[in-house]
mmCIF file of C-alpha atoms and ligand atoms in Angstrom:
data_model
loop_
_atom_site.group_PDB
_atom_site.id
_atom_site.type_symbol
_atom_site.label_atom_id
_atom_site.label_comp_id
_atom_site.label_asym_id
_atom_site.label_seq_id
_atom_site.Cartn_x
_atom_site.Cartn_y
_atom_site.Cartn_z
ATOM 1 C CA UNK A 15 -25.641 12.581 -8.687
ATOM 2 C CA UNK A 16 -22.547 10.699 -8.398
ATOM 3 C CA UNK A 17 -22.191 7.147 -9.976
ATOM 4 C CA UNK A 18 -19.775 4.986 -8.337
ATOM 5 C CA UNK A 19 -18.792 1.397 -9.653
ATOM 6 C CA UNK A 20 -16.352 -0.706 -10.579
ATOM 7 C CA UNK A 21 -14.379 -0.634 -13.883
ATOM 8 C CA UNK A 22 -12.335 -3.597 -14.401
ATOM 9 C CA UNK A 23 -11.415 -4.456 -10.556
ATOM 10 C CA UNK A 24 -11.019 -0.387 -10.213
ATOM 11 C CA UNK A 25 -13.636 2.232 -8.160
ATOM 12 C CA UNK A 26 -14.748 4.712 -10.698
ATOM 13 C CA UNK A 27 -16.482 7.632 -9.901
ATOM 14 C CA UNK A 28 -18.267 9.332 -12.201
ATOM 15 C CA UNK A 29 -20.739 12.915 -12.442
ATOM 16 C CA UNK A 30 -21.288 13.284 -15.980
ATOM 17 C CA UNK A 31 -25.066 13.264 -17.279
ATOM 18 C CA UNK A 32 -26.524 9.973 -16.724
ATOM 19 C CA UNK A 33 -28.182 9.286 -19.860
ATOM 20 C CA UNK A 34 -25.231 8.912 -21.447
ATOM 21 C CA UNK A 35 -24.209 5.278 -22.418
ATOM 22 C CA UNK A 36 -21.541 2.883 -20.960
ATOM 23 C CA UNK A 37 -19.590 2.591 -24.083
ATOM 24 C CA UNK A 38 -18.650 6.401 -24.504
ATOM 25 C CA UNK A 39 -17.557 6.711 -21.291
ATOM 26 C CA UNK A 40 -15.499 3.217 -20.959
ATOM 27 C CA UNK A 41 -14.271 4.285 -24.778
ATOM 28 C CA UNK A 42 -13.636 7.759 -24.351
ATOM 29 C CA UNK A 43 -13.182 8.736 -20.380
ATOM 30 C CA UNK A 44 -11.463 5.344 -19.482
ATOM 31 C CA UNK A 45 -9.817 4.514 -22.945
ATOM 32 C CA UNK A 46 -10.843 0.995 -22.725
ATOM 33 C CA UNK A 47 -11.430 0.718 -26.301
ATOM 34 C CA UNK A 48 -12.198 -3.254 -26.722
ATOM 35 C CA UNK A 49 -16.227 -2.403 -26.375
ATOM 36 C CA UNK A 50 -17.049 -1.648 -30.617
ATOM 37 C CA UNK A 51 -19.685 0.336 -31.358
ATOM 38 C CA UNK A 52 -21.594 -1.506 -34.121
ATOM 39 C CA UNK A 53 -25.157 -0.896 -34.433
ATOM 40 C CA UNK A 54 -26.389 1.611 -30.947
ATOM 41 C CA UNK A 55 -29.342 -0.203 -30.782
ATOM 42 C CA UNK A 56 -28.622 -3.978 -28.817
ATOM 43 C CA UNK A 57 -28.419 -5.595 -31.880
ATOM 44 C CA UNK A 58 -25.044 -6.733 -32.863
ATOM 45 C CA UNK A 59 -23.750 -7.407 -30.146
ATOM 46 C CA UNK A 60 -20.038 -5.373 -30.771
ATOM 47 C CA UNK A 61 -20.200 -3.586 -27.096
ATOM 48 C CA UNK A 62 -21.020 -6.140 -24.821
ATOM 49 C CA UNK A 63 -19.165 -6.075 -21.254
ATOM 50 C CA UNK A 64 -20.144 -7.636 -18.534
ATOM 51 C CA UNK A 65 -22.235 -6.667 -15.340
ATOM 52 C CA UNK A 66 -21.328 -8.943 -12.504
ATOM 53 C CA UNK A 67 -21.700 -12.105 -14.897
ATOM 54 C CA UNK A 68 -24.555 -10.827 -16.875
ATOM 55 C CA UNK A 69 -23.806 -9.548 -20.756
ATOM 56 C CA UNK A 70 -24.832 -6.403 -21.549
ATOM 57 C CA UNK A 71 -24.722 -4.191 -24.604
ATOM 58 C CA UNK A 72 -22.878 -1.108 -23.332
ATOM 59 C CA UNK A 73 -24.392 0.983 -26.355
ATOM 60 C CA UNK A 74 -27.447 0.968 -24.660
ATOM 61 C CA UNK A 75 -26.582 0.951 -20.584
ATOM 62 C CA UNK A 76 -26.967 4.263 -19.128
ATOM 63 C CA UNK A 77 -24.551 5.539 -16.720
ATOM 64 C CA UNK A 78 -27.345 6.194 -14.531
ATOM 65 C CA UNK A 79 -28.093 2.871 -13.947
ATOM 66 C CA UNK A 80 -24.553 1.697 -12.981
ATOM 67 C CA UNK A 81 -24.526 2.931 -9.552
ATOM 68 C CA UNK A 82 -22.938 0.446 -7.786
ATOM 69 C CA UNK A 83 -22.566 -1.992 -10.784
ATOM 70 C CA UNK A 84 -19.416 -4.164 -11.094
ATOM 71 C CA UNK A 85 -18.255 -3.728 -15.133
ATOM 72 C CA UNK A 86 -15.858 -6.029 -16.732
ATOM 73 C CA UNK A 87 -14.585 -5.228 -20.261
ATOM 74 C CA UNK A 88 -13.034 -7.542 -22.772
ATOM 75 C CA UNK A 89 -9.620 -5.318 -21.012
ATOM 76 C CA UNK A 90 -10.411 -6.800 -17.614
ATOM 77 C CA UNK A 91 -10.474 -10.249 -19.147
ATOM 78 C CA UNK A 92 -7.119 -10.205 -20.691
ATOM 79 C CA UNK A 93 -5.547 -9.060 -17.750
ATOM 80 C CA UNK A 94 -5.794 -12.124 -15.971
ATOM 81 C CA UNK A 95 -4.914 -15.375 -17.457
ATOM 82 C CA UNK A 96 -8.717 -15.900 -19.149
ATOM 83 C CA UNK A 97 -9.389 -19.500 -20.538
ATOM 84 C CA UNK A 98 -12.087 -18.055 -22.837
ATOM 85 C CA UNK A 99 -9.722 -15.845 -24.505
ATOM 86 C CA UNK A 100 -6.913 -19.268 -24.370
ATOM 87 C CA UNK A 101 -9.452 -21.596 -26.493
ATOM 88 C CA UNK A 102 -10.333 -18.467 -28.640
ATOM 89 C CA UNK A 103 -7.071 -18.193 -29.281
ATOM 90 C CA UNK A 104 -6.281 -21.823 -29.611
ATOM 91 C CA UNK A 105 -9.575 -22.652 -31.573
ATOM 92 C CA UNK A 106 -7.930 -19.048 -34.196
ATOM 93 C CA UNK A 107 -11.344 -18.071 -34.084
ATOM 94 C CA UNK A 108 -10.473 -13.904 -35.166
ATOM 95 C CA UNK A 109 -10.866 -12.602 -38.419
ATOM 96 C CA UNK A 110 -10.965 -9.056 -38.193
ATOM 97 C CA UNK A 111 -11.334 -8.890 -34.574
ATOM 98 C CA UNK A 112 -14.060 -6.521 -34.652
ATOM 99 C CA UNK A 113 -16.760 -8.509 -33.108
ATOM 100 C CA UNK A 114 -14.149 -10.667 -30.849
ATOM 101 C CA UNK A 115 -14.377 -8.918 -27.455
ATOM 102 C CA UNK A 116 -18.701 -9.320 -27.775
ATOM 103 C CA UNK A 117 -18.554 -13.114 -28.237
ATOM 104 C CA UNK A 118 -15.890 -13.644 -25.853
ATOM 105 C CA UNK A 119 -17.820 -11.884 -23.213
ATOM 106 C CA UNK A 120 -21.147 -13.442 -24.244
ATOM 107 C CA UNK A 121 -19.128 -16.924 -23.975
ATOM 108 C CA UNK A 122 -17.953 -15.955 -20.665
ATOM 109 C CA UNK A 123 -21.369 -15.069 -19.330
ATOM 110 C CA UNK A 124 -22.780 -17.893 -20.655
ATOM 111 C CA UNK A 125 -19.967 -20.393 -19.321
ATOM 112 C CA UNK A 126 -20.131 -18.483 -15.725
ATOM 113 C CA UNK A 127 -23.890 -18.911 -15.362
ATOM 114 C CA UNK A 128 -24.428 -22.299 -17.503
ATOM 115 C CA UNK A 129 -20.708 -24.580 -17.237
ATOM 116 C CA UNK A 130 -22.451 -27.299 -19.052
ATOM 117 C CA UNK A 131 -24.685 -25.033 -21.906
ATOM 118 C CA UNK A 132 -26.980 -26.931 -24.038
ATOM 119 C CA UNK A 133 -26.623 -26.323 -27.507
ATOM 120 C CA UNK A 134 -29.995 -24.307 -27.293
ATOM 121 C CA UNK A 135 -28.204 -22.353 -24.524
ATOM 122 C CA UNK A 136 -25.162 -21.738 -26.318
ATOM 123 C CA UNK A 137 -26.912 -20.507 -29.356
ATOM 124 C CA UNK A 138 -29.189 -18.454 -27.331
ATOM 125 C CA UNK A 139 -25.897 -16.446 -25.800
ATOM 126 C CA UNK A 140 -23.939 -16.405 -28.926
ATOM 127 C CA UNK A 141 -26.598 -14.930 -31.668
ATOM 128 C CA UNK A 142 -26.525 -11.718 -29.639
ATOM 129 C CA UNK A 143 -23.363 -11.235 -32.069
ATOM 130 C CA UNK A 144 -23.079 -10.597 -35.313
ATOM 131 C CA UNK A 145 -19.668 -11.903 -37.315
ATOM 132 C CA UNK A 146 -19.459 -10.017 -40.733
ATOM 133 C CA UNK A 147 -16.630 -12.924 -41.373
ATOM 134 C CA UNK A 148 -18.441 -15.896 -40.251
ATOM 135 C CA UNK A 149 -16.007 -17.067 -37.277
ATOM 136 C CA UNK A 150 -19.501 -18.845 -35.858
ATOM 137 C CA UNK A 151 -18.210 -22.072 -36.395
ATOM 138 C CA UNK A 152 -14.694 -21.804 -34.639
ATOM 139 C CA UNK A 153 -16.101 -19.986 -31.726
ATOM 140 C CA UNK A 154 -18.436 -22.997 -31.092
ATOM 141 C CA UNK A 155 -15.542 -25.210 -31.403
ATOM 142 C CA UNK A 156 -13.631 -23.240 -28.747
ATOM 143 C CA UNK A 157 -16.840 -23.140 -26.449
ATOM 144 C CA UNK A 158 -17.129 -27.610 -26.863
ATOM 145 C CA UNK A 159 -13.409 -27.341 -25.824
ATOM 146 C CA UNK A 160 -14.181 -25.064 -23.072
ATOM 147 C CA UNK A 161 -17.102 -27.423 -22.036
ATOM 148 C CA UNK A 162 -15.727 -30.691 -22.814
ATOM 149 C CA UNK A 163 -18.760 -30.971 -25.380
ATOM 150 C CA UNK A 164 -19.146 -31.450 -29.280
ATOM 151 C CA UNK A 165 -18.925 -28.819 -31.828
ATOM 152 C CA UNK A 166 -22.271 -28.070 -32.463
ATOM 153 C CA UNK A 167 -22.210 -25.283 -34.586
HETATM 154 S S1 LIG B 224 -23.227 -1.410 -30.695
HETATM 155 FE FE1 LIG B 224 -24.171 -2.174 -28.913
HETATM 156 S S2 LIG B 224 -25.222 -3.943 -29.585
HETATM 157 FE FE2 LIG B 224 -24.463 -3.064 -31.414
HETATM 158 S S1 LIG B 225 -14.068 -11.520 -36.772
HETATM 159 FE FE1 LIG B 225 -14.580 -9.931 -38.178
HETATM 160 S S2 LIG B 225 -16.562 -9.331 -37.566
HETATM 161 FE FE2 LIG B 225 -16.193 -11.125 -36.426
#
């Protein structure tokens, strides 16, 4: 069965098997290699993208369920002029990098569905990643910048 959706503002159609997850194919089909694989199992949080305005962990989204689907990687967000990325930037929130692309897409999903989060909101959206060099704090300053709000974090 043929899956068609959108990669990134692009129609994609794809016939591979359909058990096989959004982050191979988006990695190795697509080369859109901002998606990390961390853990496999929706737990760190490394290959989030985003489905319409809806984080998901791409580890564990089969491409049989994408029929359809509008997919936005960290790749479509830099394309444009993002303000997520801007206060991440501005706010130096990278260390490594590694986990970047997940918490700027959970930010953006959580700022496109909630302008004005509380922090029990934010936290909620941002402890789907894991940071193995602590930028928690910095990315909560560049989400009160983004919301006009205090640093809670
Ligand atoms: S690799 Fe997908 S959540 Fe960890
Ligand atoms: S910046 Fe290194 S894991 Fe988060």
């Amino acid at each position: 069965m043929a899956i068609n959706l959108d990669v990134n503002g692009v129609a994609r159609r794809y016939d591979g098997p359909t058990e096989r997850p959004l982050l191979w194919y988006l990695r190795e089909d697509l080369g859109l290699t901002g998606a990390k694989f961390g853990c496999g199992i929706a737990l760190c949080g490394a290959c989030l993208v985003l489905l319409g305005d809806t984080a998901a962990p791409a580890c564990r989204t089969p491409m049989g369920s994408l029929d359809g689907a509008a997919v936005t990687t960290i790749e479509g967000l830099a394309a444009g002029d993002d303000p997520v990325i801007a206060a991440w930037r501005d706010a130096q929130v990278p260390q490594c990098g590694y986990c970047q692309p997940g918490q700027v897409i959970a930010a953006t999903a959580l700022l496109r569905t909630t302008p004005r989060p509380t922090p029990a909101q934010t936290e909620a959206a941002m402890d789907r990643v894991l940071c193995r060099c602590g930028t928690y704090q910095r990315a909560r300053q560049a989400l009160a910048a983004l919301t006009g709000g205090h640093d809670n974090g």
